[in-house]
Coordinates of C-alpha atoms in Angstrom, one line a residue:
Chain A
M1 CA -7.7 -6.6 20.8
N2 CA -4.3 -7.0 19.3
Q3 CA -5.2 -9.9 16.6
T4 CA -6.4 -8.0 13.1
S5 CA -9.3 -9.5 12.3
N6 CA -9.2 -11.8 9.5
S7 CA -12.8 -11.1 8.2
C8 CA -12.5 -8.2 6.9
S9 CA -12.2 -8.4 3.4
N10 CA -10.2 -5.0 2.9
F11 CA -7.6 -6.8 5.2
S12 CA -7.4 -10.2 3.8
T13 CA -7.3 -8.5 0.0
R14 CA -4.3 -6.3 0.9
L15 CA -2.5 -9.1 2.5
E16 CA -3.1 -11.1 -0.7
T17 CA -1.8 -8.2 -2.9
V18 CA 2.0 -8.9 -2.8
S19 CA 1.9 -12.8 -3.0
V20 CA -0.7 -12.3 -6.3
L21 CA 1.8 -9.7 -7.8
V22 CA 5.0 -11.7 -7.2
H23 CA 3.1 -15.0 -8.5
R24 CA 1.7 -13.1 -11.6
A25 CA 5.2 -11.6 -12.5
I26 CA 6.9 -14.7 -12.3
D27 CA 4.0 -16.7 -14.6
A28 CA 4.6 -13.8 -16.8
I29 CA 8.3 -14.5 -17.1
Q30 CA 7.8 -18.3 -17.6
Q31 CA 5.2 -17.6 -20.3
K32 CA 7.8 -14.9 -21.8
T33 CA 5.3 -12.0 -21.7
I34 CA 7.8 -10.1 -19.5
K35 CA 11.5 -10.1 -19.2
K36 CA 13.4 -11.0 -16.3
R37 CA 14.9 -7.9 -14.9
N38 CA 18.7 -7.5 -13.5
L39 CA 18.6 -6.2 -9.9
I40 CA 21.2 -4.3 -8.2
W41 CA 21.2 -3.8 -4.1
L42 CA 23.5 -1.2 -2.7
E43 CA 23.8 -1.1 0.7
L44 CA 25.3 2.4 1.7
T45 CA 25.3 4.1 5.0
G46 CA 22.9 2.3 7.1
C47 CA 22.8 -0.9 9.4
S48 CA 22.0 -3.5 6.8
G49 CA 18.9 -3.8 8.3
N50 CA 16.9 -4.1 5.0
I51 CA 18.3 -6.3 3.3
I52 CA 18.0 -8.4 6.4
S53 CA 14.2 -7.7 6.6
L54 CA 13.9 -9.0 3.2
L55 CA 15.4 -12.4 3.9
D56 CA 12.8 -12.7 6.5
G57 CA 9.9 -12.3 3.9
A58 CA 7.0 -14.9 3.9
N59 CA 4.7 -15.8 0.8
P60 CA 6.3 -14.6 -1.2
D61 CA 10.0 -15.1 0.3
F62 CA 13.3 -14.2 -1.0
K63 CA 14.0 -17.2 -2.8
S64 CA 11.2 -16.8 -5.0
I65 CA 12.3 -13.1 -6.2
A66 CA 16.1 -14.2 -6.3
C67 CA 15.6 -17.2 -8.1
Q68 CA 12.4 -16.3 -10.4
L69 CA 11.7 -13.0 -10.3
V70 CA 14.8 -11.1 -11.1
N71 CA 18.8 -11.7 -11.6
F72 CA 19.9 -10.5 -8.5
I73 CA 23.5 -9.2 -9.5
Y74 CA 24.8 -7.1 -6.6
D75 CA 24.4 -7.3 -3.4
N76 CA 27.7 -7.1 -1.0
S77 CA 25.8 -8.9 2.1
L78 CA 24.6 -11.9 0.1
M79 CA 26.8 -12.6 -3.1
A80 CA 29.5 -15.0 -2.8
S81 CA 31.9 -12.9 -4.6
E82 CA 34.5 -10.2 -2.6
G83 CA 36.5 -7.7 -3.2
E84 CA 37.1 -6.6 -7.1
A85 CA 35.6 -9.7 -8.2
A86 CA 32.5 -8.3 -6.5
L87 CA 32.9 -4.9 -7.7
E88 CA 33.3 -6.5 -11.3
K89 CA 29.9 -7.6 -11.5
L90 CA 28.4 -4.3 -10.1
F91 CA 30.1 -2.1 -12.7
S92 CA 29.3 -5.0 -15.6
M93 CA 25.9 -3.7 -15.6
A94 CA 26.6 0.1 -15.8
D95 CA 25.5 0.3 -19.3
G96 CA 22.9 -2.4 -19.1
D97 CA 19.2 -2.7 -18.0
Y98 CA 18.5 -2.6 -14.2
I99 CA 16.4 -1.9 -11.6
L100 CA 18.3 -0.3 -8.4
A101 CA 17.4 -1.0 -5.1
V102 CA 19.2 1.3 -2.5
E103 CA 19.3 1.0 1.2
G104 CA 21.2 3.4 3.5
A105 CA 21.8 7.3 3.5
V106 CA 24.5 8.8 1.4
S107 CA 27.3 10.2 3.2
T108 CA 28.0 13.5 1.2
K109 CA 30.7 15.1 3.3
D110 CA 34.5 15.0 2.1
N111 CA 33.3 14.0 -1.4
G112 CA 31.4 11.0 0.5
M113 CA 34.8 9.8 1.5
Y114 CA 33.0 8.3 4.8
N115 CA 31.7 5.7 3.0
I116 CA 33.6 3.4 0.6
I117 CA 31.6 0.5 -0.6
G118 CA 34.6 -1.2 -2.4
R119 CA 37.7 -1.1 -5.0
W120 CA 37.6 -0.7 -8.4
K121 CA 40.8 -0.8 -10.5
G122 CA 42.6 0.1 -7.2
Q123 CA 40.4 3.0 -6.7
P124 CA 38.1 3.6 -3.6
V125 CA 34.4 3.6 -4.7
T126 CA 32.3 6.0 -2.5
A127 CA 28.6 5.5 -2.0
Y128 CA 28.1 9.0 -3.3
E129 CA 29.6 7.9 -6.7
A130 CA 28.1 4.7 -6.6
V131 CA 24.5 6.1 -6.2
K132 CA 25.3 8.9 -8.9
K133 CA 26.5 6.3 -11.4
F134 CA 23.9 3.7 -10.6
G135 CA 20.9 5.8 -10.1
E136 CA 21.2 8.1 -12.8
Q137 CA 21.1 4.9 -15.5
A138 CA 19.0 2.8 -14.0
G139 CA 15.5 2.0 -15.2
H140 CA 14.0 2.3 -12.0
V141 CA 15.2 3.5 -8.2
I142 CA 13.7 1.9 -5.1
T143 CA 14.6 3.5 -1.9
V144 CA 14.5 0.6 0.6
G145 CA 14.0 1.8 4.5
T146 CA 14.0 5.2 6.1
C147 CA 17.6 6.2 5.5
A148 CA 17.8 5.6 1.8
S149 CA 14.1 7.6 1.5
D150 CA 14.8 10.4 3.7
G151 CA 18.2 10.2 5.5
G152 CA 16.7 8.7 8.5
I153 CA 19.2 7.5 11.4
S154 CA 22.1 8.3 9.3
A155 CA 21.2 11.8 8.9
A156 CA 19.6 12.3 12.6
R157 CA 21.4 15.0 14.4
P158 CA 24.0 15.6 14.6
N159 CA 24.6 14.2 11.2
P160 CA 28.3 14.2 11.2
A161 CA 28.8 12.8 7.6
E162 CA 26.6 15.1 6.4
C163 CA 24.3 12.1 5.3
V164 CA 20.9 12.9 2.8
G165 CA 18.4 10.4 1.2
I166 CA 19.0 9.2 -2.4
Q167 CA 16.4 11.8 -4.0
N168 CA 18.6 14.6 -2.9
L169 CA 21.6 13.4 -5.2
L170 CA 19.5 12.2 -8.2
N171 CA 17.9 14.3 -11.1
R172 CA 15.1 11.7 -11.4
R173 CA 12.4 10.6 -9.5
V174 CA 13.0 7.4 -7.1
I175 CA 10.1 5.3 -5.2
K176 CA 10.4 5.5 -1.8
L177 CA 9.8 2.7 0.8
P178 CA 10.4 4.1 4.3
G179 CA 10.0 2.0 7.3
C180 CA 13.0 1.0 9.5
P181 CA 13.4 -1.5 8.4
C182 CA 11.1 -2.1 5.1
H183 CA 8.8 -4.6 5.1
P184 CA 9.9 -7.4 2.6
D185 CA 6.4 -7.0 1.3
W186 CA 6.5 -3.5 0.6
F187 CA 9.5 -4.2 -1.6
M188 CA 8.4 -7.4 -3.2
G189 CA 5.0 -6.0 -4.0
T190 CA 6.7 -2.8 -5.7
L191 CA 9.4 -4.8 -7.6
A192 CA 6.8 -7.1 -9.0
Y193 CA 4.2 -4.1 -10.0
L194 CA 7.2 -2.2 -11.9
M195 CA 7.7 -5.3 -13.8
L196 CA 4.5 -5.8 -14.7
F197 CA 2.7 -2.5 -14.9
N198 CA 5.6 0.0 -14.5
E199 CA 5.8 2.6 -11.4
P200 CA 2.8 2.1 -9.0
E201 CA 0.6 5.1 -8.0
L202 CA 2.5 7.2 -5.6
D203 CA 1.7 9.6 -2.8
A204 CA 3.0 13.5 -2.8
R205 CA 5.9 11.8 -0.8
Q206 CA 6.7 9.3 -3.8
R207 CA 5.5 6.0 -1.6
P208 CA 3.4 3.6 -3.5
L209 CA -0.4 3.9 -2.3
M210 CA -1.0 0.5 -2.1
F211 CA 1.1 0.3 0.7
Y212 CA 1.1 4.0 2.3
S213 CA -2.4 5.0 2.1
T214 CA -3.4 4.7 5.4
L215 CA -3.0 6.3 8.9
I216 CA -2.0 3.4 11.3
H217 CA -4.6 5.2 13.9
D218 CA -7.0 4.4 11.3
I219 CA -6.7 0.8 11.3
C220 CA -5.3 0.1 14.6
P221 CA -6.9 -2.5 16.6
R222 CA -6.4 -0.5 19.9
R223 CA -8.4 2.5 18.0
P224 CA -11.5 1.5 19.9
Y225 CA -9.7 2.3 23.0
F226 CA -8.6 5.7 21.5
N227 CA -12.2 6.5 20.8
Q228 CA -13.3 5.6 24.2
G229 CA -10.6 7.8 26.2
I230 CA -8.8 4.3 27.6
F231 CA -5.0 5.0 27.5
A232 CA -2.1 3.4 28.7
S233 CA 0.3 5.1 31.3
K234 CA 3.0 2.8 30.7
P235 CA 4.6 0.3 27.9
G236 CA 3.0 -3.1 28.7
E237 CA -0.4 -1.9 28.8
K238 CA -3.1 -3.5 26.4
T239 CA -5.0 0.0 25.8
C240 CA -4.2 3.0 23.5
M241 CA -0.7 4.5 24.0
F242 CA -1.4 8.1 22.5
K243 CA -0.5 9.4 25.8
L244 CA 2.7 7.5 25.9
G245 CA 3.2 9.4 22.6
C246 CA 2.5 7.1 20.2
R247 CA 3.0 8.1 16.4
G248 CA 0.4 5.7 14.8
P249 CA -1.7 8.7 14.3
V250 CA 0.7 10.5 11.8
T251 CA 2.3 7.7 10.4
R252 CA 1.1 6.3 7.0
V253 CA 1.7 2.6 6.4
D254 CA 0.0 -0.7 6.8
C255 CA 1.8 -2.3 9.6
P256 CA -1.2 -3.3 11.4
I257 CA -2.7 -5.7 8.9
R258 CA 0.9 -6.9 7.7
K259 CA 2.7 -7.5 10.7
W260 CA 6.5 -8.7 11.0
N261 CA 8.3 -12.1 11.3
D262 CA 6.1 -14.0 9.2
R263 CA 3.0 -12.2 10.1
V264 CA 3.4 -12.8 13.9
N265 CA 3.3 -9.6 15.5
W266 CA 4.4 -5.8 15.5
P267 CA 5.1 -2.9 18.1
I268 CA 1.8 -2.1 19.2
G269 CA 0.8 -5.7 19.1
D270 CA 3.7 -6.1 21.8
D271 CA 2.6 -3.2 23.6
S272 CA 5.1 -0.6 22.9
P273 CA 4.1 2.6 20.8
C274 CA 4.8 3.3 17.3
I275 CA 7.5 5.3 16.9
G276 CA 6.7 6.6 13.3
C277 CA 9.7 4.9 11.7
A278 CA 7.8 4.8 8.3
M279 CA 7.3 8.6 8.4
F280 CA 9.6 11.5 7.1
G281 CA 11.5 12.9 9.6
F282 CA 12.0 10.0 11.5
P283 CA 14.1 9.4 14.1
D284 CA 14.5 13.2 14.9
K285 CA 11.1 14.5 14.5
M286 CA 9.3 11.3 15.8
E287 CA 11.6 12.0 19.3
P288 CA 10.5 11.7 22.0
F289 CA 9.6 7.7 21.4
I290 CA 7.8 7.8 25.2
S291 CA 6.3 10.2 27.0
Y292 CA 5.1 10.0 30.6
D293 CA 2.8 12.2 32.7
T294 CA 0.8 13.0 29.8
T295 CA -2.4 15.0 30.9
Chain B
M1 CA -7.5 27.1 -2.1
N2 CA -9.0 28.1 1.4
D3 CA -11.1 25.8 3.6
R4 CA -14.3 27.5 2.7
E5 CA -13.7 26.8 -1.0
I6 CA -12.7 23.3 -0.4
F7 CA -16.1 22.6 1.7
I8 CA -18.1 24.5 -1.0
N9 CA -16.4 22.4 -3.6
M10 CA -17.4 19.2 -2.0
I11 CA -20.9 20.3 -1.4
D12 CA -21.2 20.9 -5.1
D13 CA -19.7 17.3 -6.1
N14 CA -22.2 15.8 -3.5
L15 CA -25.4 18.0 -5.2
N16 CA -24.1 16.8 -8.6
E17 CA -24.1 13.3 -7.6
M18 CA -27.5 13.6 -6.2
S19 CA -28.6 15.1 -9.3
D20 CA -27.3 12.2 -11.4
T21 CA -28.6 9.5 -8.7
I22 CA -31.9 11.2 -9.4
D23 CA -31.9 10.7 -13.0
C24 CA -31.1 7.1 -12.2
L25 CA -33.9 6.5 -10.0
Y26 CA -36.6 8.0 -12.9
T27 CA -35.0 5.4 -15.5
T28 CA -34.9 2.2 -13.1
S29 CA -37.7 0.1 -12.3
N30 CA -35.7 -2.8 -10.4
F31 CA -36.3 -2.1 -7.0
R32 CA -32.9 -3.8 -5.5
V33 CA -31.3 -0.7 -7.9
K34 CA -33.9 1.5 -6.3
N35 CA -32.7 0.9 -3.1
K36 CA -29.1 1.2 -3.6
L37 CA -29.7 4.8 -5.3
L38 CA -31.9 5.7 -2.4
N39 CA -29.1 4.6 -0.1
R40 CA -26.8 6.8 -2.1
L41 CA -29.0 9.5 -1.7
R42 CA -29.2 9.2 1.9
K43 CA -25.2 9.2 2.2
S44 CA -24.9 12.3 -0.3
M45 CA -27.5 14.2 2.4
S46 CA -25.4 13.1 5.0
N47 CA -22.4 14.3 3.7
I48 CA -23.8 17.3 2.9
S49 CA -25.1 18.0 6.3
M50 CA -21.6 17.3 7.6
L51 CA -20.0 19.7 5.4
T52 CA -22.6 22.5 6.0
Q53 CA -21.5 22.0 9.9
G54 CA -17.7 22.1 9.0
L55 CA -18.8 25.4 7.0
R56 CA -20.2 26.9 10.1
N57 CA -17.5 26.0 11.9
D58 CA -15.1 27.4 9.5
T59 CA -16.8 30.7 9.5
S60 CA -16.5 30.6 13.2
M61 CA -13.6 29.3 14.2
N62 CA -11.0 29.1 11.0
N63 CA -11.3 33.0 11.1
P64 CA -11.5 32.6 14.5
Q65 CA -13.2 35.3 16.9
P66 CA -11.7 33.2 20.6
S67 CA -14.9 32.4 22.2
S68 CA -13.2 32.8 24.9
D69 CA -11.8 36.5 26.1
R70 CA -8.7 34.7 28.0
L71 CA -5.4 36.4 27.2
F72 CA -2.0 34.2 27.3
T73 CA 1.4 35.7 27.3
L74 CA 3.7 33.2 25.5
D75 CA 5.0 32.8 29.2
E76 CA 1.8 31.9 30.2
L77 CA 1.3 29.5 27.3
S78 CA 4.3 27.4 28.3
R79 CA 2.5 26.0 31.3
Y80 CA 0.1 24.5 29.2
N81 CA 2.4 21.9 28.2
G82 CA 0.2 18.7 28.0
R83 CA 2.0 17.4 31.2
N84 CA 1.2 16.4 34.7
G85 CA -2.4 17.5 34.7
N86 CA -2.1 20.6 32.4
P87 CA -3.9 20.4 29.3
A88 CA -1.8 20.8 26.0
Y89 CA -2.4 24.0 24.0
V90 CA -0.5 25.8 21.2
A91 CA -0.7 29.0 19.4
I92 CA -0.9 29.7 15.8
N93 CA -1.5 33.6 14.3
D94 CA -1.9 34.6 17.7
I95 CA -4.9 32.4 18.3
V96 CA -4.4 29.4 21.0
Y97 CA -6.1 26.3 20.6
D98 CA -6.6 23.0 22.9
V99 CA -4.6 20.1 21.3
T100 CA -5.0 17.9 24.4
G101 CA -6.9 15.3 22.8
N102 CA -5.7 15.6 19.3
A103 CA -4.6 12.2 18.1
A104 CA -1.8 14.0 15.9
W105 CA -0.4 15.3 19.3
G106 CA 0.7 11.9 20.9
G107 CA 2.3 12.8 24.2
A108 CA 1.7 16.4 23.6
T109 CA 4.2 16.4 21.2
H110 CA 3.7 16.8 17.2
F111 CA 6.9 16.1 14.6
G112 CA 9.2 17.5 17.3
L113 CA 7.4 20.3 18.4
T114 CA 5.8 20.4 21.9
A115 CA 2.6 21.9 23.3
G116 CA 2.8 25.0 25.1
T117 CA 4.6 26.8 22.2
D118 CA 3.7 29.2 19.5
V119 CA 3.7 26.8 16.3
T120 CA 2.6 29.5 13.5
S121 CA 5.7 29.1 11.5
P122 CA 5.7 25.2 11.1
F123 CA 1.8 24.9 10.8
A124 CA 2.1 27.5 7.7
S125 CA 4.8 25.6 6.0
C126 CA 3.3 22.2 6.7
H127 CA -0.4 22.4 6.9
A128 CA -1.3 25.6 4.4
G129 CA -4.7 25.1 3.0
Q130 CA -5.4 21.9 5.1
P131 CA -8.9 21.9 7.0
I132 CA -7.4 21.5 10.4
L133 CA -7.8 24.8 12.8
S134 CA -11.9 24.5 12.2
K135 CA -11.4 21.0 14.0
L136 CA -9.5 22.1 17.1
K137 CA -11.0 24.2 20.1
V138 CA -10.2 27.7 20.8
V139 CA -9.6 28.7 24.4
G140 CA -7.9 32.3 23.9
K141 CA -5.4 34.9 22.2
I142 CA -1.8 35.7 22.9
T143 CA -1.6 39.4 24.0

């Protein structure tokens, strides 16, 4: 019951979407029908889990996008430069054409002084300043992960640094890819789509419908157990975890199809309830993550 | 747009589609196409059947007159928190609904709300205009 059916054409088509988009964009770049775009990736108030997740991408992998799809201009975790030399690369794009990816929320308390991303010409640069400067001028802004999209864990109660999602600070529309972390496919597919066709179709919460259209509950391999009223009483059992407080019925994203770590598994496949990490309000509104003694 | 108008619009959409399908049936002689169109007609009929049922429920439940005469104080309601054998009830606009088996109420909680409470205000801010209440069982009202 934990294996997603490979015979379902809906599932297999969805799994191929990102690979098709990325390779089509790379082909178009090689044929010079579209231009390679510059990519800036800002890591702000978060855990850097999204850039790590991106490195875990498979078919297409990180190397494909870093070498063939975009000019990866700036990411503080991955670039060889450090200190002002790194910031020099970032600020060299100030008036250029680039796509901005942001992970992590933005600390706004005391003018953002609780998150300094580096020093430029001797002065500290706050995450707040960086988002305002590079966000308003970017060709597109993609918020990668739940913190950048809606505040997420960084903005969880009591939120001492007064963190907010990126959209709260920008007078423009951003594309949101919530998830803790964001699946590499969601980012790579969105990036390739932007380069090929401009903005993908988004839902009311600014998430691409190609990834965020379906409730986990509706494509969950354990759905038959729910329908039959067979429920797990503790994690580790192989049945439906609705009574444990599973958030699959309120979370729209395609984890059951795409899975994680080179498509090996996902939380429910490992007998742990969905905690709704790709949904607005995570984590505060998704707690408690586990409930016992539910009727 | 209220639930009733949504149901009526959807019924109208299905009737329009049936009309188009019948027009196509007059013009085709290919039996495969004919079968496909007949299947489409049957699907539309099934949709309409479901929607009329929803309309009936909407009339009786979305502007509900509680089928049960049972009265709850807020203190009594708090016992129905979905734990230790108690069902999960919530109150919306003084009507008490059963959410025990409702998928969106996993672990008897929903977006930070817990069963056994009055959720009128968050319901209004998040679900206005959505046909949700008609699908819930009414168990009483708040005194």
